[in-house]
mmCIF file of C-alpha atoms in Angstrom:
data_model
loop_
_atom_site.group_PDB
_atom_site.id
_atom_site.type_symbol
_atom_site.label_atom_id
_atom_site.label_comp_id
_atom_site.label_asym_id
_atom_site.label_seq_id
_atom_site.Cartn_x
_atom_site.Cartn_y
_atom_site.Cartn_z
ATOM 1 C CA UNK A 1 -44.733 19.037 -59.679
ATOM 2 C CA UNK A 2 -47.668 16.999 -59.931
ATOM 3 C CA UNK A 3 -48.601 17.942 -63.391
ATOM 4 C CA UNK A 4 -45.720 19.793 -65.050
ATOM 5 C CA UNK A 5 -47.692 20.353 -68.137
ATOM 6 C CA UNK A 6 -50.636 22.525 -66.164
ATOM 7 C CA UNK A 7 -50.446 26.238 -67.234
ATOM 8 C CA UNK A 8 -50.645 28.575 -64.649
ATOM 9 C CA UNK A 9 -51.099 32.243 -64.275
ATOM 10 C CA UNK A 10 -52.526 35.003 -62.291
ATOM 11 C CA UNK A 11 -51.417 37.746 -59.940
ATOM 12 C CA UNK A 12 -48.358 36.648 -57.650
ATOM 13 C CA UNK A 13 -44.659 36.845 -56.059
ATOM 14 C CA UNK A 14 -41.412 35.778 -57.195
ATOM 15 C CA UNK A 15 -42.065 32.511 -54.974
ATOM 16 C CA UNK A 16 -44.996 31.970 -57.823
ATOM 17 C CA UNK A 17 -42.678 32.869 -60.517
ATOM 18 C CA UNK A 18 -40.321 30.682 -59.689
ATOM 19 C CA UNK A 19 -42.515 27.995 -58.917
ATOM 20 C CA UNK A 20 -43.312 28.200 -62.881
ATOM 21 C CA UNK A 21 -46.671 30.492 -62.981
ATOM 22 C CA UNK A 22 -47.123 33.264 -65.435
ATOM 23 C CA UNK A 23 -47.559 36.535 -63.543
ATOM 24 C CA UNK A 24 -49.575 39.145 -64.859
ATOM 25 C CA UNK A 25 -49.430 41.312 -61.938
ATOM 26 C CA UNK A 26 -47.302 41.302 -59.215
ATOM 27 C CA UNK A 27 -48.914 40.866 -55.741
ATOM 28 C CA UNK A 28 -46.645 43.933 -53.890
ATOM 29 C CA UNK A 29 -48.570 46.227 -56.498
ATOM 30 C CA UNK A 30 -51.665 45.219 -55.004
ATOM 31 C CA UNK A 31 -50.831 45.554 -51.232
ATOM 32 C CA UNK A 32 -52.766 48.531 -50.385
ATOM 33 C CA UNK A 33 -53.492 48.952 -46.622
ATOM 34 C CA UNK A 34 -56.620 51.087 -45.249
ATOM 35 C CA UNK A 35 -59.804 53.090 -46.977
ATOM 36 C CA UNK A 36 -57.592 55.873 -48.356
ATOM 37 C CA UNK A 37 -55.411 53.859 -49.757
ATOM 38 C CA UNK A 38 -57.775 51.546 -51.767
ATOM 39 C CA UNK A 39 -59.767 54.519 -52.646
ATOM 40 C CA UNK A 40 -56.642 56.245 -54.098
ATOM 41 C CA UNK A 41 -55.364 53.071 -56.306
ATOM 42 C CA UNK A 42 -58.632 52.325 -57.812
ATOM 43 C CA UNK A 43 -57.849 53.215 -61.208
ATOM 44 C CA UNK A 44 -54.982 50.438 -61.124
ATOM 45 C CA UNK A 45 -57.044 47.711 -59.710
ATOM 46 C CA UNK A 46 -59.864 48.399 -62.670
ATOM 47 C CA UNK A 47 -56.985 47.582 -64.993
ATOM 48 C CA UNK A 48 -56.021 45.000 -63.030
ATOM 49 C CA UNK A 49 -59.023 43.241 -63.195
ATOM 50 C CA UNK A 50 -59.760 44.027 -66.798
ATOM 51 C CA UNK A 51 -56.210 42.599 -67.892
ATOM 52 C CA UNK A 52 -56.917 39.454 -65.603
ATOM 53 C CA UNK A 53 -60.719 38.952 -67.553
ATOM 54 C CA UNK A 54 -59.176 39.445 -70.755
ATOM 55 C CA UNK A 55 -56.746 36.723 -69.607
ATOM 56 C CA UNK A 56 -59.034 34.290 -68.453
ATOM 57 C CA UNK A 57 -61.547 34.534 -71.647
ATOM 58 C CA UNK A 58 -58.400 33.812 -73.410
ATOM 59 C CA UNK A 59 -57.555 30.834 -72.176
ATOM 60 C CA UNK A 60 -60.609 29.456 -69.957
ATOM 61 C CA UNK A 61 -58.923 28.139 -67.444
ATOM 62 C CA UNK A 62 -60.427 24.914 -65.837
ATOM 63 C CA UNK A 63 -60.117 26.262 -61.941
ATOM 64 C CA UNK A 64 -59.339 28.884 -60.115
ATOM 65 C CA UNK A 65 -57.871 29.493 -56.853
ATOM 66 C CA UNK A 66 -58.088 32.669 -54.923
ATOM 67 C CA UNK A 67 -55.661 33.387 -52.557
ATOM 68 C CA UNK A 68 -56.435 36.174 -49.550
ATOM 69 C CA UNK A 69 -57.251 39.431 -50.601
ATOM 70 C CA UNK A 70 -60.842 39.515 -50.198
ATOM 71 C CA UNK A 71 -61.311 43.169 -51.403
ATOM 72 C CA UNK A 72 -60.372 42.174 -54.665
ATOM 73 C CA UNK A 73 -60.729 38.298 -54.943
ATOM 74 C CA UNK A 74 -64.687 38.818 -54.076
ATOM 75 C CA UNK A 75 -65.665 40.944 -56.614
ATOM 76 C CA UNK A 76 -63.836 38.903 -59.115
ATOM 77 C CA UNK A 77 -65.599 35.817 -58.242
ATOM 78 C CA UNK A 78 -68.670 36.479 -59.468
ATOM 79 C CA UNK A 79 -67.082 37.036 -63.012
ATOM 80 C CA UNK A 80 -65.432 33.636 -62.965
ATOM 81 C CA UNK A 81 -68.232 31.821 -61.697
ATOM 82 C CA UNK A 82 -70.582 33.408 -64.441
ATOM 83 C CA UNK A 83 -68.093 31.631 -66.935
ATOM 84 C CA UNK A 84 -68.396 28.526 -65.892
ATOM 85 C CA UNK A 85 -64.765 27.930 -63.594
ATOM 86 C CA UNK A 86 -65.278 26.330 -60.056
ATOM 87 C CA UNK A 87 -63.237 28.569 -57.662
ATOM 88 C CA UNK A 88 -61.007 27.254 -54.673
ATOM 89 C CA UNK A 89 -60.666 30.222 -52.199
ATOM 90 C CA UNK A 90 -57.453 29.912 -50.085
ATOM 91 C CA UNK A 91 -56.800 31.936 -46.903
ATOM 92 C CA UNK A 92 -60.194 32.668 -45.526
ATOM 93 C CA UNK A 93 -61.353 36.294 -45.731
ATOM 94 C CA UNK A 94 -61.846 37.398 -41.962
ATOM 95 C CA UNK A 95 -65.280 36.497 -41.941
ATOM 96 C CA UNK A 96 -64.520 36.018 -38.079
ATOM 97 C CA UNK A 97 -63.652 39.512 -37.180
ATOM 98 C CA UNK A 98 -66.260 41.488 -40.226
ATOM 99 C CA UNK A 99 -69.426 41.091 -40.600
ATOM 100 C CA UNK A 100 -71.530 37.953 -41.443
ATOM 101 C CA UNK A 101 -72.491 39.074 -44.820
ATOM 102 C CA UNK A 102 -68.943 38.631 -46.487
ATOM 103 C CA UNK A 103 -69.682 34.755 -45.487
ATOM 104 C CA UNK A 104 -73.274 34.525 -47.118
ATOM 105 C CA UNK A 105 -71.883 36.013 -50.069
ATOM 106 C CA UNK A 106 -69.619 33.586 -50.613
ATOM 107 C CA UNK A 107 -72.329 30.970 -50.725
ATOM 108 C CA UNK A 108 -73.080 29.520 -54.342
ATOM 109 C CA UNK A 109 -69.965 31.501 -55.454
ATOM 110 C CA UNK A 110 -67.141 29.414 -54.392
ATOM 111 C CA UNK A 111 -67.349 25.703 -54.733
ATOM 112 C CA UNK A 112 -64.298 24.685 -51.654
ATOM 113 C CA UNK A 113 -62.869 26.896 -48.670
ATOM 114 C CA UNK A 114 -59.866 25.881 -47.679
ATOM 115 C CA UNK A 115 -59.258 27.713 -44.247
ATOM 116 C CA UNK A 116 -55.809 27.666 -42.228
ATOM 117 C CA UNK A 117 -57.430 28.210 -39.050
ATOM 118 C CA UNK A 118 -59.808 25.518 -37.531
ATOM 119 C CA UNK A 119 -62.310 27.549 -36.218
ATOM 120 C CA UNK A 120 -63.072 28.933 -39.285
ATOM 121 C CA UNK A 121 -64.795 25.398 -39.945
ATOM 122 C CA UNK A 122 -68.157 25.994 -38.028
ATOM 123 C CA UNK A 123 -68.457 29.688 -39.186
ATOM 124 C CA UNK A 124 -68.813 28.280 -42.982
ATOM 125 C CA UNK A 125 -70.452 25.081 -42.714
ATOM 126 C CA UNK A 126 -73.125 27.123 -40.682
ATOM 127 C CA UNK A 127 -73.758 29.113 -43.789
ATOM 128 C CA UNK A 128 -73.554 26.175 -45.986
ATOM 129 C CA UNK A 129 -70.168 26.724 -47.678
ATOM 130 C CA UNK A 130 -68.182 23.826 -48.761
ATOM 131 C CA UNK A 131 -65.012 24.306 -46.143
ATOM 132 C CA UNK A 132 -62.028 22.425 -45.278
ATOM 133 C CA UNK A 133 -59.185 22.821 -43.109
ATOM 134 C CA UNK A 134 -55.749 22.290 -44.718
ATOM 135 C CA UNK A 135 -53.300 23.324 -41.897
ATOM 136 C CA UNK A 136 -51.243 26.618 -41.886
ATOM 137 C CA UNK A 137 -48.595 27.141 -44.534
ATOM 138 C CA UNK A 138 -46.943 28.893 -42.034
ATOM 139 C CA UNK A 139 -45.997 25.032 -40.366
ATOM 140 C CA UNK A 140 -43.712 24.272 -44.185
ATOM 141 C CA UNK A 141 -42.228 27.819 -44.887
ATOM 142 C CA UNK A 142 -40.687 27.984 -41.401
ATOM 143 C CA UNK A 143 -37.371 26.244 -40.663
ATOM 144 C CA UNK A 144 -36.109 24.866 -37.002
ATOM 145 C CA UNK A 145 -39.373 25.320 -35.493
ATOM 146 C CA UNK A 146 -37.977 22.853 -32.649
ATOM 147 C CA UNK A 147 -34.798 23.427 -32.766
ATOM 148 C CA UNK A 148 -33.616 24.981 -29.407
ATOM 149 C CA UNK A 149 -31.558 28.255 -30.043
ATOM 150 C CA UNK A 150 -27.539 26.714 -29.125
ATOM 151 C CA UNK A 151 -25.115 29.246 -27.900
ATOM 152 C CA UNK A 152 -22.786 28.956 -30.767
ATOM 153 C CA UNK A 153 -25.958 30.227 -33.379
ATOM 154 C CA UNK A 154 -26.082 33.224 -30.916
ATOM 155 C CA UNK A 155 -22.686 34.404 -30.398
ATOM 156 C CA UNK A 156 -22.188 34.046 -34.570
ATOM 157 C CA UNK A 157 -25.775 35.958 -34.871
ATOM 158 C CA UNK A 158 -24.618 38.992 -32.632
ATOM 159 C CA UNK A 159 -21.251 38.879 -34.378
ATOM 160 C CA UNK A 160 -22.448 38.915 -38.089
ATOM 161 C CA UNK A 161 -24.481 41.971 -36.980
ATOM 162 C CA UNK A 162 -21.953 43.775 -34.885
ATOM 163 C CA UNK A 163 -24.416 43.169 -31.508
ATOM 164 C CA UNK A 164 -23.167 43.324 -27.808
ATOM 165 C CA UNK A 165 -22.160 40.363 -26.698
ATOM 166 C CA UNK A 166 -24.583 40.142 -23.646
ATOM 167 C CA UNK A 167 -27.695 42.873 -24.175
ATOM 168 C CA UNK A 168 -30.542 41.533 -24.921
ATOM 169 C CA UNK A 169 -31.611 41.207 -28.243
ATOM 170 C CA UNK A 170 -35.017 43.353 -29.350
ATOM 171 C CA UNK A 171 -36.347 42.234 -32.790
ATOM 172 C CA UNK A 172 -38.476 45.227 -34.450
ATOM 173 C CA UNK A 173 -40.632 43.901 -37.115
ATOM 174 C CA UNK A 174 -42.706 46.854 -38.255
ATOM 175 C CA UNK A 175 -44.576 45.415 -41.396
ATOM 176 C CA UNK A 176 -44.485 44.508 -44.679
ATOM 177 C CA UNK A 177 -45.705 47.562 -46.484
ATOM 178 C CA UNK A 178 -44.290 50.944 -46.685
ATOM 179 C CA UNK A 179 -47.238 52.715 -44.967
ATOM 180 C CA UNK A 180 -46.567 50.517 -42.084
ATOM 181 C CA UNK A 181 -42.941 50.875 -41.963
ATOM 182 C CA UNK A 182 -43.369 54.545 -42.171
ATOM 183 C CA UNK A 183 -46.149 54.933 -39.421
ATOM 184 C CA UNK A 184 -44.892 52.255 -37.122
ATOM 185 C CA UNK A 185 -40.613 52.233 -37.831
ATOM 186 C CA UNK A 186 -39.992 55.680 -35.957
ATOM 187 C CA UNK A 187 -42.427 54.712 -32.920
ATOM 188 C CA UNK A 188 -40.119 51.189 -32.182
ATOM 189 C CA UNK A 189 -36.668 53.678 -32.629
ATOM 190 C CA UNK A 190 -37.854 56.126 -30.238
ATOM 191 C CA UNK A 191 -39.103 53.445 -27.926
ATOM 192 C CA UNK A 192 -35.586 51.354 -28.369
ATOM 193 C CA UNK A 193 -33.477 54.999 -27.361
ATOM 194 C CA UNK A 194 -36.072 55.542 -24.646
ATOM 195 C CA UNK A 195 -34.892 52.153 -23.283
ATOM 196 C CA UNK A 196 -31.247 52.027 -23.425
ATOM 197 C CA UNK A 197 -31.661 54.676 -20.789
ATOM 198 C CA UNK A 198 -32.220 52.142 -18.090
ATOM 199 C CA UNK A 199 -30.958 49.136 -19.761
ATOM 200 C CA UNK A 200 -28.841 47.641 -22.332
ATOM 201 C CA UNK A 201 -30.643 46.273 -25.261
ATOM 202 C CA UNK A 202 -29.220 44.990 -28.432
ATOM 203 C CA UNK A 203 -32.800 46.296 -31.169
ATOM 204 C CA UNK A 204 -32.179 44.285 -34.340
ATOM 205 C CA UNK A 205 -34.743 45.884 -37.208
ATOM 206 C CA UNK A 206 -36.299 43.349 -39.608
ATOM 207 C CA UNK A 207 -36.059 44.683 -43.436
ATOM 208 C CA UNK A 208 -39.192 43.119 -45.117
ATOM 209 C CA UNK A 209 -38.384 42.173 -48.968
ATOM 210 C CA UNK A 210 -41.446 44.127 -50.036
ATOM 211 C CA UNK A 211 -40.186 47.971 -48.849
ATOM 212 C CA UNK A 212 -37.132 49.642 -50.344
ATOM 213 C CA UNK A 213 -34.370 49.655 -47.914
ATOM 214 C CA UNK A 214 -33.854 53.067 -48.371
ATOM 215 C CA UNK A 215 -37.151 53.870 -45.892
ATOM 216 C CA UNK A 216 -35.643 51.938 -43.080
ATOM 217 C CA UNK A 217 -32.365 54.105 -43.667
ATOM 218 C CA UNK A 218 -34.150 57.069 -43.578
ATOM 219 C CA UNK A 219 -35.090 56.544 -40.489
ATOM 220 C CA UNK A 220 -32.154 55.070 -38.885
ATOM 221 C CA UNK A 221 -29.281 57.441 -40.286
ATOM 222 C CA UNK A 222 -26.748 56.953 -37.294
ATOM 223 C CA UNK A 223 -26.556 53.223 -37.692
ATOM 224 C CA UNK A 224 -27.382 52.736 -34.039
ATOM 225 C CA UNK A 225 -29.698 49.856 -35.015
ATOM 226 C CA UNK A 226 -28.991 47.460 -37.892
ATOM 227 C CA UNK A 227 -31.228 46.500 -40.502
ATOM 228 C CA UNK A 228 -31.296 43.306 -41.227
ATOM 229 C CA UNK A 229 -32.378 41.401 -45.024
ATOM 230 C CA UNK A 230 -33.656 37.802 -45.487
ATOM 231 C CA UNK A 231 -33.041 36.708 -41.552
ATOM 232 C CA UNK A 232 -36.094 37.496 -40.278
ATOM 233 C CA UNK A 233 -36.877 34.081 -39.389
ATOM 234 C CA UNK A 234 -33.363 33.671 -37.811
ATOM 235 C CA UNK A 235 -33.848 36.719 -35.559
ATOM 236 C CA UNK A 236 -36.969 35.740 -34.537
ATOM 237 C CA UNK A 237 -35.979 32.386 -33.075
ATOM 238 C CA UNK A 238 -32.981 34.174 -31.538
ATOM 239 C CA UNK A 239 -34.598 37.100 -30.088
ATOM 240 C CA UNK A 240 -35.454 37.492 -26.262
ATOM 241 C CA UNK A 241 -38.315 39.271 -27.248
ATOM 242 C CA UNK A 242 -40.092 41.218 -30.204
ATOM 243 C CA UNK A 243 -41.803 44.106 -31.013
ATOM 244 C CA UNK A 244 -44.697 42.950 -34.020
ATOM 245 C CA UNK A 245 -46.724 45.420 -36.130
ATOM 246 C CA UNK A 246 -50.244 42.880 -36.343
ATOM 247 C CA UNK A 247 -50.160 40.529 -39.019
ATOM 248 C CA UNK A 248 -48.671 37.101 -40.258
ATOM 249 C CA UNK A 249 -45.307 37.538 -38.465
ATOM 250 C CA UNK A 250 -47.163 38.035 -35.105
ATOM 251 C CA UNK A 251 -47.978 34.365 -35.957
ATOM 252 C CA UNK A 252 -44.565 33.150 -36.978
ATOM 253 C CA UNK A 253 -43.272 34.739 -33.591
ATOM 254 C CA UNK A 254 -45.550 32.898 -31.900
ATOM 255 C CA UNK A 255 -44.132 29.734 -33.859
ATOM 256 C CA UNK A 256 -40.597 30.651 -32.355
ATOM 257 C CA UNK A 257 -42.058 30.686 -28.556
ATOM 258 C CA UNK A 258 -40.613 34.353 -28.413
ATOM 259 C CA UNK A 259 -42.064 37.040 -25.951
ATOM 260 C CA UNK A 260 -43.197 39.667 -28.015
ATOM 261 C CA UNK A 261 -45.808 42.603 -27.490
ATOM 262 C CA UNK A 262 -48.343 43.373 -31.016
ATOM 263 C CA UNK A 263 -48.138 46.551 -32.002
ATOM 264 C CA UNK A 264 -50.616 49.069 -35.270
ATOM 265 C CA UNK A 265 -51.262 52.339 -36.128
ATOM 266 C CA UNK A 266 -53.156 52.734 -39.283
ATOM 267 C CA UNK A 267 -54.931 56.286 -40.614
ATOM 268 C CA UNK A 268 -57.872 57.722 -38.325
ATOM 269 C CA UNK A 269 -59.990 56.991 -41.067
ATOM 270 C CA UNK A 270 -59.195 53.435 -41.841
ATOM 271 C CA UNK A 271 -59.328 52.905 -38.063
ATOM 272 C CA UNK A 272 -62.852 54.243 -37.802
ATOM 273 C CA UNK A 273 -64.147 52.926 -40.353
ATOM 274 C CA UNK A 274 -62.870 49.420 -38.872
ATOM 275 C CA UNK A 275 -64.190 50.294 -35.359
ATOM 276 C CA UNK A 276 -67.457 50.338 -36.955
ATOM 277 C CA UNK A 277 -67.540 46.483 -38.948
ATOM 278 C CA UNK A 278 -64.628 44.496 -36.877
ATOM 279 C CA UNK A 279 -66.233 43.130 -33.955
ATOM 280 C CA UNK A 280 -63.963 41.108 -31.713
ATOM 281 C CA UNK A 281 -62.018 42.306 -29.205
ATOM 282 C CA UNK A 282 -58.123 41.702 -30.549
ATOM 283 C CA UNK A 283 -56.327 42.442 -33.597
ATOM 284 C CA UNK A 284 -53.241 39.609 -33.091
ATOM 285 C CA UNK A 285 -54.098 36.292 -34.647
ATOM 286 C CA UNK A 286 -52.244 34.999 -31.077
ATOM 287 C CA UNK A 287 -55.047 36.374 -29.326
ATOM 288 C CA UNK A 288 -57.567 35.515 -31.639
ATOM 289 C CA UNK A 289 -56.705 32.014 -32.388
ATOM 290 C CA UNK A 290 -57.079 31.594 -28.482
ATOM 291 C CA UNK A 291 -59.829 33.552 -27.584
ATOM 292 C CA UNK A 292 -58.287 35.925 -25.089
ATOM 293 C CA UNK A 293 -55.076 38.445 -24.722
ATOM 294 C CA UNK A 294 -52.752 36.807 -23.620
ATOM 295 C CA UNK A 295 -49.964 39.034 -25.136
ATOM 296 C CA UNK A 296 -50.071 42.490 -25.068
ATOM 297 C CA UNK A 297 -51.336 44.923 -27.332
ATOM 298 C CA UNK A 298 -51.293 48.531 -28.225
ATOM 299 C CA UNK A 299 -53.279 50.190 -31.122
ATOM 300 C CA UNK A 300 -53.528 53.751 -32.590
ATOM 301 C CA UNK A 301 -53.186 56.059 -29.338
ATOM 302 C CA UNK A 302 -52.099 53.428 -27.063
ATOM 303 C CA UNK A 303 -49.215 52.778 -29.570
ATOM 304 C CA UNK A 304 -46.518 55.361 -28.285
ATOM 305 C CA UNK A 305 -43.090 55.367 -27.308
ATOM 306 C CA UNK A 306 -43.366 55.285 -23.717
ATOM 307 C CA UNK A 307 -45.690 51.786 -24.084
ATOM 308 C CA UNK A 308 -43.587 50.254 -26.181
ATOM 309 C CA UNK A 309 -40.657 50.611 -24.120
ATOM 310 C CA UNK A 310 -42.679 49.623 -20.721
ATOM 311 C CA UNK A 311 -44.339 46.653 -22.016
ATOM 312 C CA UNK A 312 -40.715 45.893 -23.434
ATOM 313 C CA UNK A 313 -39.105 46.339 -19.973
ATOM 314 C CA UNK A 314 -40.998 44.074 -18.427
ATOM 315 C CA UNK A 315 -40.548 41.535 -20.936
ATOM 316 C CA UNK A 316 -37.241 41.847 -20.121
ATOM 317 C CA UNK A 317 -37.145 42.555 -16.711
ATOM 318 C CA UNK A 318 -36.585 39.435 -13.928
ATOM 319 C CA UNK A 319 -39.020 41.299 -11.549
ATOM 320 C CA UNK A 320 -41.452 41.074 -14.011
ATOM 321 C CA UNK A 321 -44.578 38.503 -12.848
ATOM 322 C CA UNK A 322 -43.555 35.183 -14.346
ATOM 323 C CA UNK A 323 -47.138 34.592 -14.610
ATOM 324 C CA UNK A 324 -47.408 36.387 -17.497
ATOM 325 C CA UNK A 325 -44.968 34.999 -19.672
ATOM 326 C CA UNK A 326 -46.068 31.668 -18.852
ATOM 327 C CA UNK A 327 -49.530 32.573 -20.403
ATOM 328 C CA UNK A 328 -48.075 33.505 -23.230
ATOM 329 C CA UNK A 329 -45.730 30.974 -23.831
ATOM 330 C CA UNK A 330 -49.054 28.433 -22.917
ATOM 331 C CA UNK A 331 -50.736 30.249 -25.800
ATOM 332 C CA UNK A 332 -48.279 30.139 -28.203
ATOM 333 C CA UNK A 333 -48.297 26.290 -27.477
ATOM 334 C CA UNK A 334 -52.111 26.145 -27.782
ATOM 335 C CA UNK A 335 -52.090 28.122 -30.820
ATOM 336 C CA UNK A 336 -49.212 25.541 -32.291
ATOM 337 C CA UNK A 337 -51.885 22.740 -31.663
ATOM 338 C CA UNK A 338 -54.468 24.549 -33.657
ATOM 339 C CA UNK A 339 -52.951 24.922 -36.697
ATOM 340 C CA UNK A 340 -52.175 21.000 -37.726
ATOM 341 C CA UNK A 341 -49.269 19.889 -39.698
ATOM 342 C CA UNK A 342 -47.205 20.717 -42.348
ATOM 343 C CA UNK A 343 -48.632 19.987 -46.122
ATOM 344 C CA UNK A 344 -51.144 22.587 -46.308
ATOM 345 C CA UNK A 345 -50.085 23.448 -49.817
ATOM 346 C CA UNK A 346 -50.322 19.799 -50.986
ATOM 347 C CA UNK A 347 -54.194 19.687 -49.105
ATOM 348 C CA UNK A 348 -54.747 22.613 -51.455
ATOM 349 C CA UNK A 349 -53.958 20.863 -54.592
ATOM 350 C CA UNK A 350 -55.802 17.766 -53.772
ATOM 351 C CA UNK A 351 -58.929 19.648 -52.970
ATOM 352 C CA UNK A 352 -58.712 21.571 -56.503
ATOM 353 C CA UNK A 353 -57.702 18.737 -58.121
ATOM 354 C CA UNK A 354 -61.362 17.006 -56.736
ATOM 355 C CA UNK A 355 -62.877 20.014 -57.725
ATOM 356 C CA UNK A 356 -61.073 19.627 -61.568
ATOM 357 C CA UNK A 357 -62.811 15.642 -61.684
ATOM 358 C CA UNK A 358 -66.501 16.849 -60.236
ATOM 359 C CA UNK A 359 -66.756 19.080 -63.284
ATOM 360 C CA UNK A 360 -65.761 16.236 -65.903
#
């Protein structure tokens, strides 16, 4: 919008494409989760990165902003900066949770870090990187954020989705990629049929754009839990509590103020390999942003069935110690205060935009 003649390309989503950039590659091809699966794809993201360098010799762009992805977006950086183009890198790598080299190598390789988190800050500008905190995009992409929940948006909710009127509503949110879904999915079901035993609960699975609908269906093929499409947000304001494979949407539950317990189960050997580098103590961004667990969390074995549906039960359960959801909801209000205020995007373009006039 600022400057509708800029040309724009790169890997990316439909949001991108929309937006007016020229995508090469879309970003779902690139969304490989764990060791294995990077290992297995490597062919692709050679000719990935080949088609990209052709790209960028062709038309020598003027910046470039990296977005995420680390395993890929730090080994192209090198290539970029050897040409000449000051880099922007948005979405910090986890420098936090990995080790420290992934930060030093990002010294003298990109020219302004623009982190969503703000203690991110101090772990760059102790190694000397140019950083800045722009806010969480999270904060402009998320609608009603203050809006209390009214009665009448809940009876229409359980009625456009065939819900009981009174139950409880469970959201399931299993991931955004297909190995997720198909790892964590049948765990939540089992865990949602354990529970209806002693309880009525009204489990409301969120469909994530990125994974054919056809997996969720696989796995649901009596209907006895609908899958929902492009209400996520909706049922996570609306839900009494949630059920969150780790990730962004842990963080836009958290947004909502709704109870939820953080769930992942990745391949033994991704998860080894990870016990060996990640060296904090939590895998929610909640509990990381915060610096301690205050919501629950269950990982590989401790990810069953019978957990699930506890930790769920006493979510839901008015015996259940108070205490604890009062931590949680005091977390989720701490963790709102950390993350600043909508315009993150518009931070981003002003800092490349600097970066654009230092080079003239």
């Amino acid at each position: 919008r600022r400057n509708p003649d800029a040309e724009v390309f790169g890997i990316g989503g439909e949001a991108m494409r929309r937006a007016g950039m020229e995508i090469l590659y879309p970003a779902d091809e690139l969304s490989f989760m764990g060791f294995l699966e990077v290992v297995r794809h490597l062919p692709f993201i050679a000719k990935v990165r080949a088609g990209l360098l052709r790209k960028v010799d062709e038309l020598r762009p003027q910046v470039a902003l990296l977005i995420d992805y680390p395993g890929f977006n730090l080994r192209f950086a090198p290539v970029l900066k050897s040409r000449g183009i000051p880099i922007g890198y948005y979405v910090s790598p986890q420098v936090w949770a990995w080790a420290k080299g992934r930060v030093d190598r990002m010294r003298g390789l990109v020219d302004r870090m623009f982190v969503i988190f703000p203690f991110e800050v101090p772990i760059y500008q102790a190694t000397g990187v140019p950083v800045e905190f722009v806010g969480h995009p999270l904060l402009e992409e998320l609608e009603r954020l203050d809006v209390p929940v009214s009665m009448e948006e809940e009876k229409a909710f359980r009625l456009r989705h065939g819900l009981d009127a009174n139950a409880p509503i469970v959201a399931l949110l299993p991931g955004s990629r297909v190995q997720e879904v198909t790892r964590i999915l049948p765990i939540l079901l089992d865990a949602m049929e354990r529970l209806r035993r002693v309880r009525a609960v009204a489990a409301v699975v969120a469909a994530a754009t990125t994974v054919p609908i056809e997996l969720y269906e696989r796995f649901i093929r009596d209907n006895s839990v609908p899958v929902i499409s492009g209400e996520t947000h909706e049922l996570q304001r609306i839900a009494t509590c949630a059920v969150v494979a780790s990730g962004t949407a842990t963080l836009e539950t958290a947004l909502y103020r709704t109870p939820m317990v953080i769930v992942y189960r990745t391949s033994m050997v991704t998860y080894w390999i990870a016990r060996l580098f990640v060296r904090i103590p939590f895998i929610g961004l909640v509990n990381i942003a915060v610096g301690r667990g205050a919501v629950p969390e269950l990982v590989q074995r401790d990810f069953t069935a019978e957990s699930v549906a506890r930790e769920v039960e006493l979510l839901l359960s008015n015996d259940s110690p108070q205490a604890s959801r009062r931590k949680m909801l005091a977390a989720y209000d701490e963790l709102r205060s950390q993350l600043g205020s909508p315009g993150a995007s518009s931070r981003v373009v002003d800092g490349l935009e600097t970066l654009l006039r230092n080079q003239r």
